[in-house]
Amino acid sequence: MKARFNFMTRPGYKKVIQDYQNGVKSIISKNKMSVKDEVIDEEVKEIINNTHSSMQQFVKSERKRINKDMATLRSSYKRSKSVYSNPQEEILRRQDFDLELYTMSDNDIERFLSDKERTPSEYELRKIASRNNLSSEIQVRVTKKLNILKRPYEQDGHYQELSKALQEIELIDKPLSRDLMMYFPKGDNQVSNVSLRSLNLIQNKPHELGKEAERVNEALNFLSEVETGEIPVKERTQLSSVVEKENKLKYDDFDLRAIRGTKEFDIRDRFTYLKERYNDKSSDRFDIMKDDYNIEEHLNYLEQQHDKRMANDSAFKEQYEAASNKETEE
């Protein structure tokens, strides 16, 4: 069974409902034993306060989890965004496009944007957007394409589900206990609800309490049937191993592919080699999602950090130069 709201699939939510059910059963039991009204009053207050407090804790935990998952997705798109395989080739491509754009009419730009065989880069779209006297139609199309490129994760189905789940949490995030409604699945995409304050109204009415207990029990049965969407343990383990691999350096300190002057040297390897060692983690100035990201400046910064290490770490410099010289001699 599919739940109408994402929070219904969470074990923590079911636990809150189970505790509430136990409270209702306790009140039913005390009514049968003719316990004093004052005692029942106090217990009802405690049940309401505890249920509300537990729900608030659940909301806080869920919001934190969802925001973390959304941040992880955003980061994954940053990592997967074209970190140009060959920075020098990218520079040449940009220069070629600048010349091409100089001779393009509005109709040419329209055809360029409509060409299914060619996907405009963020740089190309920004260059088009900076052009004077663009038609409003082109401006709208360019802006739309830029927004998708800047926030590609917003097109991701999983990200959209997380965003929806974050909004749904607001339904049960109530500062006051009297405003809290608990929602239960009732068939696919159907819901029923219980107002927490209703317990005050029926606390001395055995028949109504019995109906409340039945409703909550039915809700718990439905909650047991909803699809949880939890990642299986095996898959979580596999994902953990991927994260561990991501944290390991791809290149050794003296990998010949990253050392200039060797046969194996490749500027793409050089860029990645430097980036995984010397990237600026104290700021976002080299965040490739930023509008003003400049790959030349990024590479120059990395080279400068490498030069500093060569100047300050004599042992590293000696081994680095030895690796380079050995390759040259061979």
CSV table of C-alpha atoms in Angstrom, one decimal:
chain,number,residue,atom,x,y,z
A,1,MET,CA,0.0,0.0,0.0
A,2,LYS,CA,1.2,3.5,-0.8
A,3,ALA,CA,1.0,6.2,1.8
A,4,ARG,CA,-0.5,9.6,0.9
A,5,PHE,CA,2.2,11.4,3.0
A,6,ASN,CA,5.9,10.4,3.2
A,7,PHE,CA,6.1,10.6,7.0
A,8,MET,CA,3.6,7.8,7.3
A,9,THR,CA,6.3,5.4,6.0
A,10,ARG,CA,8.7,6.3,8.8
A,11,PRO,CA,9.1,4.0,11.8
A,12,GLY,CA,9.3,7.0,14.2
A,13,TYR,CA,5.9,8.1,13.2
A,14,LYS,CA,4.4,4.7,13.8
A,15,LYS,CA,6.1,4.6,17.3
A,16,VAL,CA,4.3,7.9,18.2
A,17,ILE,CA,0.9,6.4,17.2
A,18,GLN,CA,1.6,3.2,19.1
A,19,ASP,CA,2.4,5.2,22.3
A,20,TYR,CA,-0.8,7.2,21.8
A,21,GLN,CA,-2.8,3.9,21.4
A,22,ASN,CA,-1.3,2.6,24.6
A,23,GLY,CA,-2.4,5.8,26.4
A,24,VAL,CA,-6.0,5.4,25.1
A,25,LYS,CA,-6.1,1.8,26.3
A,26,SER,CA,-4.9,2.9,29.7
A,27,ILE,CA,-7.7,5.4,29.9
A,28,ILE,CA,-10.3,2.8,28.9
A,29,SER,CA,-8.9,0.5,31.6
A,30,LYS,CA,-9.2,3.2,34.3
A,31,ASN,CA,-12.7,4.0,33.2
A,32,LYS,CA,-13.7,0.3,33.7
A,33,MET,CA,-12.1,0.3,37.1
A,34,SER,CA,-14.0,3.5,38.0
A,35,VAL,CA,-10.8,5.4,38.8
A,36,LYS,CA,-11.4,9.0,40.0
A,37,ASP,CA,-11.9,11.7,37.3
A,38,GLU,CA,-9.0,13.7,38.7
A,39,VAL,CA,-6.6,10.8,38.1
A,40,ILE,CA,-7.9,10.3,34.6
A,41,ASP,CA,-7.6,14.0,33.9
A,42,GLU,CA,-4.0,14.0,34.9
A,43,GLU,CA,-3.2,11.0,32.8
A,44,VAL,CA,-5.0,12.4,29.7
A,45,LYS,CA,-2.9,15.6,30.1
A,46,GLU,CA,0.2,13.5,30.3
A,47,ILE,CA,-0.8,11.4,27.2
A,48,ILE,CA,-1.5,14.6,25.2
A,49,ASN,CA,1.8,16.3,26.3
A,50,ASN,CA,3.9,13.2,25.6
A,51,THR,CA,2.3,12.6,22.2
A,52,HIS,CA,2.8,16.2,21.2
A,53,SER,CA,6.4,16.2,22.5
A,54,SER,CA,7.2,12.9,20.7
A,55,MET,CA,5.7,14.2,17.4
A,56,GLN,CA,7.8,17.4,17.7
A,57,GLN,CA,10.9,15.3,18.2
A,58,PHE,CA,10.0,13.2,15.2
A,59,VAL,CA,9.4,16.3,13.0
A,60,LYS,CA,12.8,17.7,14.0
A,61,SER,CA,14.5,14.4,13.2
A,62,GLU,CA,12.7,14.0,9.9
A,63,ARG,CA,13.4,17.5,8.8
A,64,LYS,CA,17.1,17.1,9.6
A,65,ARG,CA,17.2,13.7,7.7
A,66,ILE,CA,15.4,15.1,4.6
A,67,ASN,CA,17.6,18.3,4.5
A,68,LYS,CA,20.7,16.1,4.7
A,69,ASP,CA,19.5,13.9,1.9
A,70,MET,CA,18.7,16.9,-0.2
A,71,ALA,CA,22.1,18.4,0.4
A,72,THR,CA,23.8,15.2,-0.5
A,73,LEU,CA,21.9,15.1,-3.8
A,74,ARG,CA,22.8,18.7,-4.5
A,75,SER,CA,26.5,17.9,-3.8
A,76,SER,CA,26.3,14.8,-6.1
A,77,TYR,CA,25.2,17.1,-9.0
A,78,LYS,CA,28.0,19.5,-8.3
A,79,ARG,CA,30.5,16.6,-8.5
A,80,SER,CA,28.9,15.2,-11.7
A,81,LYS,CA,28.7,18.6,-13.4
A,82,SER,CA,31.2,18.8,-16.2
A,83,VAL,CA,34.5,19.2,-14.6
A,84,TYR,CA,36.1,19.6,-17.9
A,85,SER,CA,38.0,16.5,-19.0
A,86,ASN,CA,40.5,18.7,-20.7
A,87,PRO,CA,40.7,22.3,-19.4
A,88,GLN,CA,42.7,23.6,-22.4
A,89,GLU,CA,40.3,22.1,-24.9
A,90,GLU,CA,37.4,23.8,-23.0
A,91,ILE,CA,39.2,27.2,-23.3
A,92,LEU,CA,39.5,26.7,-27.0
A,93,ARG,CA,35.8,25.7,-27.3
A,94,ARG,CA,34.8,28.8,-25.5
A,95,GLN,CA,36.9,31.0,-27.8
A,96,ASP,CA,35.3,29.2,-30.9
A,97,PHE,CA,31.8,29.9,-29.6
A,98,ASP,CA,32.6,33.5,-28.9
A,99,LEU,CA,33.5,33.9,-32.6
A,100,GLU,CA,30.4,31.9,-33.7
A,101,LEU,CA,28.1,34.0,-31.5
A,102,TYR,CA,29.5,37.2,-32.9
A,103,THR,CA,28.1,36.4,-36.4
A,104,MET,CA,24.8,34.9,-35.2
A,105,SER,CA,21.5,36.5,-35.8
A,106,ASP,CA,18.5,36.0,-33.5
A,107,ASN,CA,17.2,33.4,-35.9
A,108,ASP,CA,20.6,31.6,-35.7
A,109,ILE,CA,20.3,31.7,-31.9
A,110,GLU,CA,16.8,30.3,-32.1
A,111,ARG,CA,18.0,27.4,-34.2
A,112,PHE,CA,21.0,26.9,-31.9
A,113,LEU,CA,18.7,26.6,-28.9
A,114,SER,CA,16.4,24.3,-30.7
A,115,ASP,CA,19.1,22.0,-32.0
A,116,LYS,CA,18.5,18.6,-30.4
A,117,GLU,CA,22.0,17.4,-31.5
A,118,ARG,CA,23.6,20.2,-29.5
A,119,THR,CA,23.3,20.9,-25.8
A,120,PRO,CA,24.3,24.4,-24.9
A,121,SER,CA,26.7,24.7,-22.0
A,122,GLU,CA,26.3,27.2,-19.2
A,123,TYR,CA,29.0,29.3,-20.6
A,124,GLU,CA,27.3,29.5,-24.0
A,125,LEU,CA,24.0,30.3,-22.5
A,126,ARG,CA,25.5,33.1,-20.4
A,127,LYS,CA,27.2,34.5,-23.4
A,128,ILE,CA,23.9,34.6,-25.3
A,129,ALA,CA,22.2,36.2,-22.3
A,130,SER,CA,24.8,38.9,-22.2
A,131,ARG,CA,24.1,39.9,-25.8
A,132,ASN,CA,22.3,43.2,-26.3
A,133,ASN,CA,18.9,43.5,-28.0
A,134,LEU,CA,17.8,39.9,-27.6
A,135,SER,CA,14.2,39.2,-28.2
A,136,SER,CA,12.0,38.5,-25.2
A,137,GLU,CA,11.3,34.9,-26.4
A,138,ILE,CA,15.0,34.1,-26.6
A,139,GLN,CA,15.6,35.7,-23.1
A,140,VAL,CA,12.9,33.5,-21.6
A,141,ARG,CA,14.3,30.3,-23.3
A,142,VAL,CA,17.8,31.1,-22.2
A,143,THR,CA,16.8,31.9,-18.6
A,144,LYS,CA,14.8,28.6,-18.4
A,145,LYS,CA,17.8,26.6,-19.7
A,146,LEU,CA,20.1,28.4,-17.3
A,147,ASN,CA,17.9,27.6,-14.3
A,148,ILE,CA,18.0,23.9,-15.2
A,149,LEU,CA,21.7,23.9,-15.5
A,150,LYS,CA,22.2,25.9,-12.3
A,151,ARG,CA,19.9,23.6,-10.3
A,152,PRO,CA,19.8,20.3,-12.2
A,153,TYR,CA,18.9,18.5,-9.0
A,154,GLU,CA,15.4,20.1,-9.1
A,155,GLN,CA,14.6,17.9,-12.1
A,156,ASP,CA,15.7,14.8,-10.2
A,157,GLY,CA,12.7,12.7,-9.2
A,158,HIS,CA,14.2,11.7,-5.9
A,159,TYR,CA,14.9,15.3,-5.0
A,160,GLN,CA,11.4,16.3,-5.9
A,161,GLU,CA,10.1,13.5,-3.6
A,162,LEU,CA,12.3,14.8,-0.7
A,163,SER,CA,11.1,18.4,-1.3
A,164,LYS,CA,7.5,17.2,-1.2
A,165,ALA,CA,8.2,15.2,2.0
A,166,LEU,CA,9.7,18.4,3.6
A,167,GLN,CA,6.5,20.2,2.8
A,168,GLU,CA,4.3,17.4,4.2
A,169,ILE,CA,6.1,17.5,7.5
A,170,GLU,CA,4.4,20.9,8.1
A,171,LEU,CA,1.1,19.1,8.5
A,172,ILE,CA,2.2,17.6,11.8
A,173,ASP,CA,4.6,20.4,13.0
A,174,LYS,CA,2.3,22.2,15.4
A,175,PRO,CA,3.7,24.3,18.3
A,176,LEU,CA,0.5,23.7,20.3
A,177,SER,CA,-0.8,20.3,21.2
A,178,ARG,CA,-4.4,21.4,20.6
A,179,ASP,CA,-3.6,22.0,17.0
A,180,LEU,CA,-2.0,18.6,16.3
A,181,MET,CA,-3.8,16.2,13.9
A,182,MET,CA,-2.4,12.7,13.4
A,183,TYR,CA,-2.8,11.4,9.9
A,184,PHE,CA,-3.3,7.7,9.0
A,185,PRO,CA,-3.4,5.8,5.7
A,186,LYS,CA,-6.7,4.4,4.7
A,187,GLY,CA,-6.3,2.5,1.5
A,188,ASP,CA,-4.0,3.7,-1.3
A,189,ASN,CA,-3.5,7.5,-1.1
A,190,GLN,CA,-6.4,7.9,1.3
A,191,VAL,CA,-6.2,9.4,4.8
A,192,SER,CA,-8.1,9.6,8.0
A,193,ASN,CA,-7.1,11.7,11.0
A,194,VAL,CA,-7.4,12.1,14.7
A,195,SER,CA,-7.3,15.3,16.6
A,196,LEU,CA,-5.1,15.1,19.7
A,197,ARG,CA,-7.5,17.4,21.7
A,198,SER,CA,-10.4,15.0,21.1
A,199,LEU,CA,-9.1,12.8,23.9
A,200,ASN,CA,-10.1,15.5,26.3
A,201,LEU,CA,-13.7,15.3,25.0
A,202,ILE,CA,-14.1,11.6,25.3
A,203,GLN,CA,-12.0,10.7,28.3
A,204,ASN,CA,-15.0,9.8,30.4
A,205,LYS,CA,-17.1,8.2,27.6
A,206,PRO,CA,-16.2,4.4,27.4
A,207,HIS,CA,-18.1,3.9,24.1
A,208,GLU,CA,-16.3,6.8,22.4
A,209,LEU,CA,-13.0,5.7,23.8
A,210,GLY,CA,-13.5,2.3,22.4
A,211,LYS,CA,-14.2,3.7,18.9
A,212,GLU,CA,-11.1,5.8,19.2
A,213,ALA,CA,-9.0,2.7,20.1
A,214,GLU,CA,-10.5,0.9,17.1
A,215,ARG,CA,-9.6,3.7,14.8
A,216,VAL,CA,-6.1,3.9,16.0
A,217,ASN,CA,-5.7,0.2,15.9
A,218,GLU,CA,-6.9,0.1,12.3
A,219,ALA,CA,-4.5,3.0,11.5
A,220,LEU,CA,-1.6,1.0,12.9
A,221,ASN,CA,-2.5,-2.0,10.8
A,222,PHE,CA,-2.5,0.3,7.7
A,223,LEU,CA,0.8,1.8,8.8
A,224,SER,CA,2.2,-1.7,8.9
A,225,GLU,CA,1.2,-2.3,5.3
A,226,VAL,CA,2.6,0.9,3.7
A,227,GLU,CA,5.7,0.8,1.6
A,228,THR,CA,8.5,2.2,3.7
A,229,GLY,CA,10.9,3.1,0.9
A,230,GLU,CA,13.7,2.1,3.2
A,231,ILE,CA,17.0,1.1,1.5
A,232,PRO,CA,17.8,-2.6,2.2
A,233,VAL,CA,20.7,-3.3,4.5
A,234,LYS,CA,22.7,-4.8,1.6
A,235,GLU,CA,22.2,-1.7,-0.5
A,236,ARG,CA,23.1,0.6,2.4
A,237,THR,CA,26.4,-1.4,2.8
A,238,GLN,CA,27.1,-1.1,-0.9
A,239,LEU,CA,26.5,2.7,-0.8
A,240,SER,CA,28.8,3.0,2.2
A,241,SER,CA,31.6,1.3,0.3
A,242,VAL,CA,31.1,3.8,-2.6
A,243,VAL,CA,31.5,6.7,-0.1
A,244,GLU,CA,34.6,5.1,1.3
A,245,LYS,CA,36.1,4.8,-2.2
A,246,GLU,CA,35.2,8.4,-3.0
A,247,ASN,CA,37.3,9.5,0.0
A,248,LYS,CA,40.4,7.8,-1.3
A,249,LEU,CA,42.8,9.6,-3.6
A,250,LYS,CA,42.6,8.4,-7.2
A,251,TYR,CA,46.2,9.3,-7.9
A,252,ASP,CA,49.4,8.5,-6.0
A,253,ASP,CA,51.7,11.3,-5.1
A,254,PHE,CA,54.0,10.5,-7.9
A,255,ASP,CA,51.6,9.3,-10.6
A,256,LEU,CA,53.3,9.8,-13.9
A,257,ARG,CA,50.0,10.8,-15.6
A,258,ALA,CA,50.0,13.9,-13.5
A,259,ILE,CA,53.7,14.9,-13.8
A,260,ARG,CA,54.5,17.3,-16.7
A,261,GLY,CA,57.2,16.1,-19.1
A,262,THR,CA,56.4,12.4,-18.8
A,263,LYS,CA,55.1,10.2,-21.6
A,264,GLU,CA,52.0,9.4,-19.6
A,265,PHE,CA,51.2,13.1,-18.8
A,266,ASP,CA,47.6,14.2,-19.5
A,267,ILE,CA,46.3,17.6,-18.4
A,268,ARG,CA,43.0,16.0,-17.3
A,269,ASP,CA,44.8,13.7,-14.9
A,270,ARG,CA,46.9,16.7,-13.8
A,271,PHE,CA,43.8,18.8,-13.0
A,272,THR,CA,42.2,15.9,-11.0
A,273,TYR,CA,45.4,15.1,-9.3
A,274,LEU,CA,45.9,18.6,-8.1
A,275,LYS,CA,42.2,19.1,-7.2
A,276,GLU,CA,42.0,16.1,-4.9
A,277,ARG,CA,45.0,17.4,-3.0
A,278,TYR,CA,44.9,21.2,-3.0
A,279,ASN,CA,41.4,22.3,-3.7
A,280,ASP,CA,40.2,25.3,-1.6
A,281,LYS,CA,37.8,23.8,1.0
A,282,SER,CA,37.6,27.0,3.0
A,283,SER,CA,35.4,28.8,0.5
A,284,ASP,CA,33.2,28.2,-2.5
A,285,ARG,CA,35.1,30.3,-4.9
A,286,PHE,CA,35.9,27.3,-7.1
A,287,ASP,CA,32.4,25.9,-6.9
A,288,ILE,CA,31.6,24.8,-10.4
A,289,MET,CA,27.9,25.6,-9.8
A,290,LYS,CA,28.7,29.3,-9.4
A,291,ASP,CA,28.0,31.6,-12.3
A,292,ASP,CA,31.5,33.1,-12.3
A,293,TYR,CA,33.4,29.8,-12.1
A,294,ASN,CA,36.6,30.1,-14.1
A,295,ILE,CA,38.5,26.9,-14.8
A,296,GLU,CA,41.7,28.7,-15.7
A,297,GLU,CA,41.8,30.5,-12.4
A,298,HIS,CA,41.0,27.2,-10.7
A,299,LEU,CA,43.9,25.4,-12.4
A,300,ASN,CA,46.3,28.3,-11.7
A,301,TYR,CA,45.3,28.2,-8.0
A,302,LEU,CA,46.0,24.5,-7.8
A,303,GLU,CA,49.3,24.8,-9.5
A,304,GLN,CA,50.3,27.5,-7.0
A,305,GLN,CA,49.4,25.3,-4.1
A,306,HIS,CA,51.5,22.5,-5.6
A,307,ASP,CA,54.4,24.9,-6.0
A,308,LYS,CA,54.1,25.9,-2.4
A,309,ARG,CA,54.4,22.2,-1.3
A,310,MET,CA,57.4,21.7,-3.5
A,311,ALA,CA,59.0,24.7,-1.9
A,312,ASN,CA,58.2,23.7,1.7
A,313,ASP,CA,58.4,19.9,1.6
A,314,SER,CA,61.9,18.9,0.5
A,315,ALA,CA,61.3,15.2,0.8
A,316,PHE,CA,58.2,15.4,-1.4
A,317,LYS,CA,60.1,17.6,-3.9
A,318,GLU,CA,63.0,15.1,-4.1
A,319,GLN,CA,60.7,12.1,-4.7
A,320,TYR,CA,58.5,14.1,-7.2
A,321,GLU,CA,61.6,15.2,-9.2
A,322,ALA,CA,63.1,11.7,-9.0
A,323,ALA,CA,59.9,10.2,-10.6
A,324,SER,CA,60.0,12.8,-13.3
A,325,ASN,CA,63.7,12.4,-14.0
A,326,LYS,CA,63.4,8.6,-14.0
A,327,GLU,CA,60.7,8.7,-16.7
A,328,THR,CA,62.8,11.2,-18.8
A,329,GLU,CA,65.9,9.0,-18.6
A,330,GLU,CA,63.9,6.0,-19.7
